Amino acid sequence: MTNHKETDYILPGRAESYWMATTPESSYPPLSGDIRVDVAILGGGMVGITTAYLLKEAGVPSVAVIEADRIITGVTGRTTAKVTSQHSLIYDRLISKFGKHQAQQYAESNQAALEKIASIVSSKDIACDFVRKPAYVYAGTEDSVEIIQKEVDAAQSLGLPASFKADLPLPFDTYGAVRFSNQAQFHPRKYLCALAREIEGDGCHIFEKTRALKLEGDGPITITTDKGIIKAQKVIQATHFPIHDKPGMLFQRLYQSRSYVLGVRIEESFPQGMFINAEKPVRSLRSQPVGEGELVLVSGEGHRTGEGNEIDHYKNLEKWVRSVYSVNSIDYHWSTQDVMTVDHVPYIGLLTSDNENLFIATGFRKWGMTTGTVAAMILTDMILGQSNPWGEVYNPSRFKPLESAKSFFSQAAEATKGLVGDRVIPVHEKASQISPGEGAIVKIEGEKVAAYRDKAGVLHTLDPSCRHMGCIVSWNNAEKTWDCPCHGSRYNAKGEVIKSPAVYGLFEKKVKGQK
């Protein structure tokens, strides 16, 4: 049984993403009273801000972005911010499972999204560290060489700027790579904060610290928030994992995955390019200019939310980067959470075919800078009543048996296990053994309890059932949160909701005689 006094390992650097640490916090007001708009967008990340910007540019009279916290502080504020149509190894799979036509749509849309971002940066003169660089997926073992070559062939057949590169300027063994030329990287908050300033005013709004709780109706749609009521003819859910997901049974087709980032200063010069390996565990690398020097963002160690030891993943990343580079310092550490679809392609469009006013954008895996922009472009066209050449491949109502059947039933089984309560939950020692600043699922009088002891030594006890669909949460020892392993809802140590799809906090659970 685990001793619940946590490891002596100290997480290195500042516990904040570089993007948020180097930009001021926004200060848009919360909703005050009831309003009516043409389009309401739930979520102020890449999709929400970009879509609102494009809709206003197109002349839609009134658009409102509703954000539960501050804009661009969720997943978009924690990305590695690669702006690329290269999404690890995707195109050979797409051709074989979706067919050449829809693979072409995916390729063209993401390449177009890259150029859309470049065009906005240029036309608005946004200082956001946007720079063109090649992107590489490299073979870390000889066994991966064949799949790398297949990816090169597939990408080239779709007209993408792909080629095979035999040697890479990296300080460890590689066995060839697929290279996409003329890709890009940027500072996502500098970019999106500039777009947000274009949205506010002239009938358009950004409401922060306003949590959407419920959607009702089919046009106009009524959005109940914790600050008032919004009525909108069209509603886009860009909340990462949709809060209103049951009509399309999305909870059976989506799950969330956590991964980790270290911001590292190294002795060596980092090569021109963005790099990711073809194997697991993932090792992703890119540099970011910082004053006179550069920060190297080292990321990877992905796993399903709510499963695994989070501190160990940081340890693994640090051990690896120190084994390949001379590390001067680790300045930042942060984690992120990505929504995954069962067939690896995002859901963008109508939530269900029988409601023409309710849209979703989700499931960007770990490539949300371009696919989030694709979503904004597709949804803008749909709301304006214009045709879009790429919507078919992203249709949320799709089902590709060859690609997704096995994953669909696997994910459905995971969700069902959580719903019926037969998931194997590690139950730790007595609550009295929990150290200050730590938490655990414990059993008290035969019932599972989510117990957290604060720094003052006071024990807080909660019902461990996630408020989304009742799955049992688990303790995240790196970020001191309660995370749901079924659908990725997250709560702070005292049970307040911080990540969707849940919109309400965990219930308090009174227990007798516990200290």
Short mmCIF file of N, CA and C in Angstrom, two decimals, residues 175-249:
data_model
loop_
_atom_site.label_atom_id
_atom_site.label_comp_id
_atom_site.label_asym_id
_atom_site.label_seq_id
_atom_site.Cartn_x
_atom_site.Cartn_y
_atom_site.Cartn_z
N TYR A 175 16.41 7.75 -36.94
CA TYR A 175 16.52 6.84 -38.08
C TYR A 175 15.69 7.33 -39.26
N GLY A 176 15.74 8.64 -39.46
CA GLY A 176 14.99 9.25 -40.54
C GLY A 176 13.73 9.93 -40.02
N ALA A 177 13.20 10.85 -40.83
CA ALA A 177 12.05 11.64 -40.40
C ALA A 177 11.24 12.10 -41.60
N VAL A 178 9.95 12.36 -41.37
CA VAL A 178 9.14 13.07 -42.35
C VAL A 178 9.25 14.55 -42.00
N ARG A 179 9.58 15.34 -43.01
CA ARG A 179 9.78 16.78 -42.84
C ARG A 179 8.68 17.53 -43.58
N PHE A 180 7.98 18.42 -42.89
CA PHE A 180 7.04 19.34 -43.51
C PHE A 180 7.72 20.71 -43.53
N SER A 181 7.89 21.26 -44.71
CA SER A 181 8.54 22.57 -44.82
C SER A 181 7.55 23.70 -44.60
N ASN A 182 8.10 24.86 -44.23
CA ASN A 182 7.34 26.11 -44.16
C ASN A 182 6.16 26.04 -43.19
N GLN A 183 6.33 25.36 -42.08
CA GLN A 183 5.34 25.35 -41.02
C GLN A 183 5.64 26.53 -40.08
N ALA A 184 5.07 26.56 -38.89
CA ALA A 184 5.27 27.75 -38.07
C ALA A 184 5.08 27.45 -36.58
N GLN A 185 5.50 28.40 -35.78
CA GLN A 185 5.24 28.40 -34.33
C GLN A 185 4.98 29.84 -33.93
N PHE A 186 4.32 30.02 -32.75
CA PHE A 186 4.02 31.38 -32.31
C PHE A 186 3.73 31.39 -30.82
N HIS A 187 3.41 32.60 -30.31
CA HIS A 187 2.99 32.79 -28.92
C HIS A 187 1.47 32.88 -28.95
N PRO A 188 0.75 31.84 -28.52
CA PRO A 188 -0.70 31.81 -28.74
C PRO A 188 -1.46 32.89 -27.99
N ARG A 189 -1.02 33.27 -26.81
CA ARG A 189 -1.77 34.30 -26.07
C ARG A 189 -1.57 35.68 -26.69
N LYS A 190 -0.37 35.98 -27.15
CA LYS A 190 -0.17 37.27 -27.81
C LYS A 190 -1.05 37.37 -29.05
N TYR A 191 -1.17 36.28 -29.78
CA TYR A 191 -2.00 36.24 -30.99
C TYR A 191 -3.48 36.40 -30.64
N LEU A 192 -3.97 35.57 -29.73
CA LEU A 192 -5.41 35.56 -29.44
C LEU A 192 -5.86 36.76 -28.62
N CYS A 193 -5.00 37.28 -27.76
CA CYS A 193 -5.38 38.50 -27.03
C CYS A 193 -5.59 39.66 -28.00
N ALA A 194 -4.79 39.68 -29.06
CA ALA A 194 -4.96 40.72 -30.09
C ALA A 194 -6.30 40.54 -30.81
N LEU A 195 -6.68 39.29 -31.12
CA LEU A 195 -7.97 39.05 -31.76
C LEU A 195 -9.12 39.42 -30.82
N ALA A 196 -8.96 39.11 -29.53
CA ALA A 196 -10.02 39.43 -28.57
C ALA A 196 -10.31 40.92 -28.52
N ARG A 197 -9.26 41.72 -28.64
CA ARG A 197 -9.47 43.18 -28.62
C ARG A 197 -10.27 43.63 -29.83
N GLU A 198 -10.23 42.88 -30.93
CA GLU A 198 -11.01 43.21 -32.12
C GLU A 198 -12.49 42.83 -31.95
N ILE A 199 -12.77 41.89 -31.06
CA ILE A 199 -14.13 41.38 -30.89
C ILE A 199 -14.99 42.33 -30.08
N GLU A 200 -14.50 42.78 -28.96
CA GLU A 200 -15.28 43.55 -27.99
C GLU A 200 -15.78 44.86 -28.59
N GLY A 201 -17.07 45.14 -28.41
CA GLY A 201 -17.66 46.41 -28.87
C GLY A 201 -18.55 46.24 -30.07
N ASP A 202 -19.33 47.29 -30.37
CA ASP A 202 -20.24 47.31 -31.53
C ASP A 202 -21.21 46.14 -31.50
N GLY A 203 -21.78 45.85 -30.34
CA GLY A 203 -22.76 44.78 -30.23
C GLY A 203 -22.19 43.41 -29.94
N CYS A 204 -20.87 43.29 -29.89
CA CYS A 204 -20.22 42.02 -29.60
C CYS A 204 -19.56 42.07 -28.22
N HIS A 205 -19.51 40.93 -27.55
CA HIS A 205 -19.11 40.90 -26.16
C HIS A 205 -18.19 39.73 -25.86
N ILE A 206 -17.36 39.91 -24.83
CA ILE A 206 -16.65 38.82 -24.18
C ILE A 206 -17.02 38.88 -22.71
N PHE A 207 -17.59 37.81 -22.20
CA PHE A 207 -17.95 37.72 -20.78
C PHE A 207 -17.06 36.69 -20.10
N GLU A 208 -16.25 37.14 -19.15
CA GLU A 208 -15.41 36.23 -18.38
C GLU A 208 -16.07 35.94 -17.03
N LYS A 209 -15.52 34.93 -16.33
CA LYS A 209 -16.05 34.54 -15.02
C LYS A 209 -17.56 34.32 -15.09
N THR A 210 -17.99 33.70 -16.18
CA THR A 210 -19.40 33.42 -16.42
C THR A 210 -19.50 31.97 -16.88
N ARG A 211 -20.01 31.10 -16.05
CA ARG A 211 -20.05 29.67 -16.38
C ARG A 211 -21.42 29.29 -16.94
N ALA A 212 -21.42 28.73 -18.14
CA ALA A 212 -22.64 28.17 -18.73
C ALA A 212 -23.01 26.90 -17.99
N LEU A 213 -24.26 26.77 -17.61
CA LEU A 213 -24.72 25.63 -16.83
C LEU A 213 -25.65 24.70 -17.60
N LYS A 214 -26.44 25.28 -18.52
CA LYS A 214 -27.46 24.46 -19.18
C LYS A 214 -27.86 25.10 -20.49
N LEU A 215 -28.15 24.26 -21.50
CA LEU A 215 -28.67 24.71 -22.78
C LEU A 215 -30.04 24.11 -22.98
N GLU A 216 -30.99 24.93 -23.45
CA GLU A 216 -32.35 24.46 -23.69
C GLU A 216 -32.90 25.10 -24.95
N GLY A 217 -33.76 24.36 -25.65
CA GLY A 217 -34.41 24.87 -26.85
C GLY A 217 -33.60 24.58 -28.09
N ASP A 218 -34.19 24.96 -29.23
CA ASP A 218 -33.50 24.70 -30.49
C ASP A 218 -33.48 25.89 -31.43
N GLY A 219 -33.79 27.06 -30.94
CA GLY A 219 -33.69 28.26 -31.76
C GLY A 219 -34.88 29.19 -31.55
N PRO A 220 -34.75 30.27 -30.71
CA PRO A 220 -33.47 30.56 -30.04
C PRO A 220 -33.17 29.55 -28.94
N ILE A 221 -31.89 29.40 -28.65
CA ILE A 221 -31.42 28.52 -27.59
C ILE A 221 -31.21 29.36 -26.34
N THR A 222 -31.68 28.85 -25.21
CA THR A 222 -31.51 29.54 -23.94
C THR A 222 -30.31 28.95 -23.20
N ILE A 223 -29.36 29.82 -22.88
CA ILE A 223 -28.17 29.42 -22.13
C ILE A 223 -28.33 29.95 -20.71
N THR A 224 -28.45 29.04 -19.77
CA THR A 224 -28.49 29.44 -18.37
C THR A 224 -27.06 29.48 -17.85
N THR A 225 -26.64 30.61 -17.32
CA THR A 225 -25.30 30.75 -16.75
C THR A 225 -25.43 31.08 -15.26
N ASP A 226 -24.31 31.11 -14.57
CA ASP A 226 -24.34 31.49 -13.15
C ASP A 226 -24.45 32.99 -12.96
N LYS A 227 -24.55 33.75 -14.06
CA LYS A 227 -24.67 35.21 -13.96
C LYS A 227 -25.91 35.76 -14.66
N GLY A 228 -26.67 34.90 -15.31
CA GLY A 228 -27.84 35.38 -16.03
C GLY A 228 -28.17 34.47 -17.20
N ILE A 229 -29.12 34.93 -18.01
CA ILE A 229 -29.62 34.14 -19.15
C ILE A 229 -29.17 34.79 -20.46
N ILE A 230 -28.73 33.97 -21.38
CA ILE A 230 -28.41 34.43 -22.72
C ILE A 230 -29.29 33.67 -23.70
N LYS A 231 -29.96 34.38 -24.58
CA LYS A 231 -30.71 33.75 -25.66
C LYS A 231 -29.98 34.02 -26.97
N ALA A 232 -29.78 32.97 -27.76
CA ALA A 232 -29.04 33.11 -29.01
C ALA A 232 -29.67 32.24 -30.08
N GLN A 233 -29.69 32.75 -31.31
CA GLN A 233 -30.22 31.96 -32.40
C GLN A 233 -29.30 30.78 -32.72
N LYS A 234 -27.99 31.02 -32.63
CA LYS A 234 -27.00 29.97 -32.88
C LYS A 234 -26.06 29.89 -31.67
N VAL A 235 -25.70 28.66 -31.29
CA VAL A 235 -24.78 28.46 -30.18
C VAL A 235 -23.67 27.49 -30.60
N ILE A 236 -22.44 27.86 -30.28
CA ILE A 236 -21.27 27.01 -30.53
C ILE A 236 -20.70 26.58 -29.19
N GLN A 237 -20.57 25.29 -28.99
CA GLN A 237 -19.87 24.80 -27.81
C GLN A 237 -18.40 24.62 -28.17
N ALA A 238 -17.57 25.50 -27.64
CA ALA A 238 -16.12 25.43 -27.84
C ALA A 238 -15.46 25.33 -26.48
N THR A 239 -16.07 24.51 -25.61
CA THR A 239 -15.65 24.39 -24.22
C THR A 239 -14.65 23.26 -24.01
N HIS A 240 -13.95 22.87 -25.07
CA HIS A 240 -13.02 21.75 -24.99
C HIS A 240 -13.83 20.46 -25.04
N PHE A 241 -14.29 19.92 -23.90
CA PHE A 241 -15.24 18.82 -23.90
C PHE A 241 -16.63 19.45 -23.73
N PRO A 242 -17.56 19.22 -24.66
CA PRO A 242 -18.86 19.90 -24.58
C PRO A 242 -19.58 19.63 -23.27
N ILE A 243 -20.20 20.67 -22.72
CA ILE A 243 -20.96 20.50 -21.48
C ILE A 243 -22.34 19.91 -21.77
N HIS A 244 -22.81 20.04 -23.00
CA HIS A 244 -24.10 19.52 -23.44
C HIS A 244 -23.80 18.46 -24.50
N ASP A 245 -23.61 17.22 -24.06
CA ASP A 245 -23.02 16.21 -24.95
C ASP A 245 -23.87 14.97 -25.17
N LYS A 246 -24.95 14.83 -24.41
CA LYS A 246 -25.67 13.55 -24.46
C LYS A 246 -26.53 13.36 -25.72
N PRO A 247 -27.08 14.39 -26.35
CA PRO A 247 -27.86 14.11 -27.56
C PRO A 247 -27.07 13.38 -28.64
N GLY A 248 -25.79 13.68 -28.75
CA GLY A 248 -24.95 13.01 -29.74
C GLY A 248 -24.13 11.88 -29.16
N MET A 249 -24.40 11.52 -27.89
CA MET A 249 -23.67 10.44 -27.21
C MET A 249 -22.16 10.66 -27.27
#
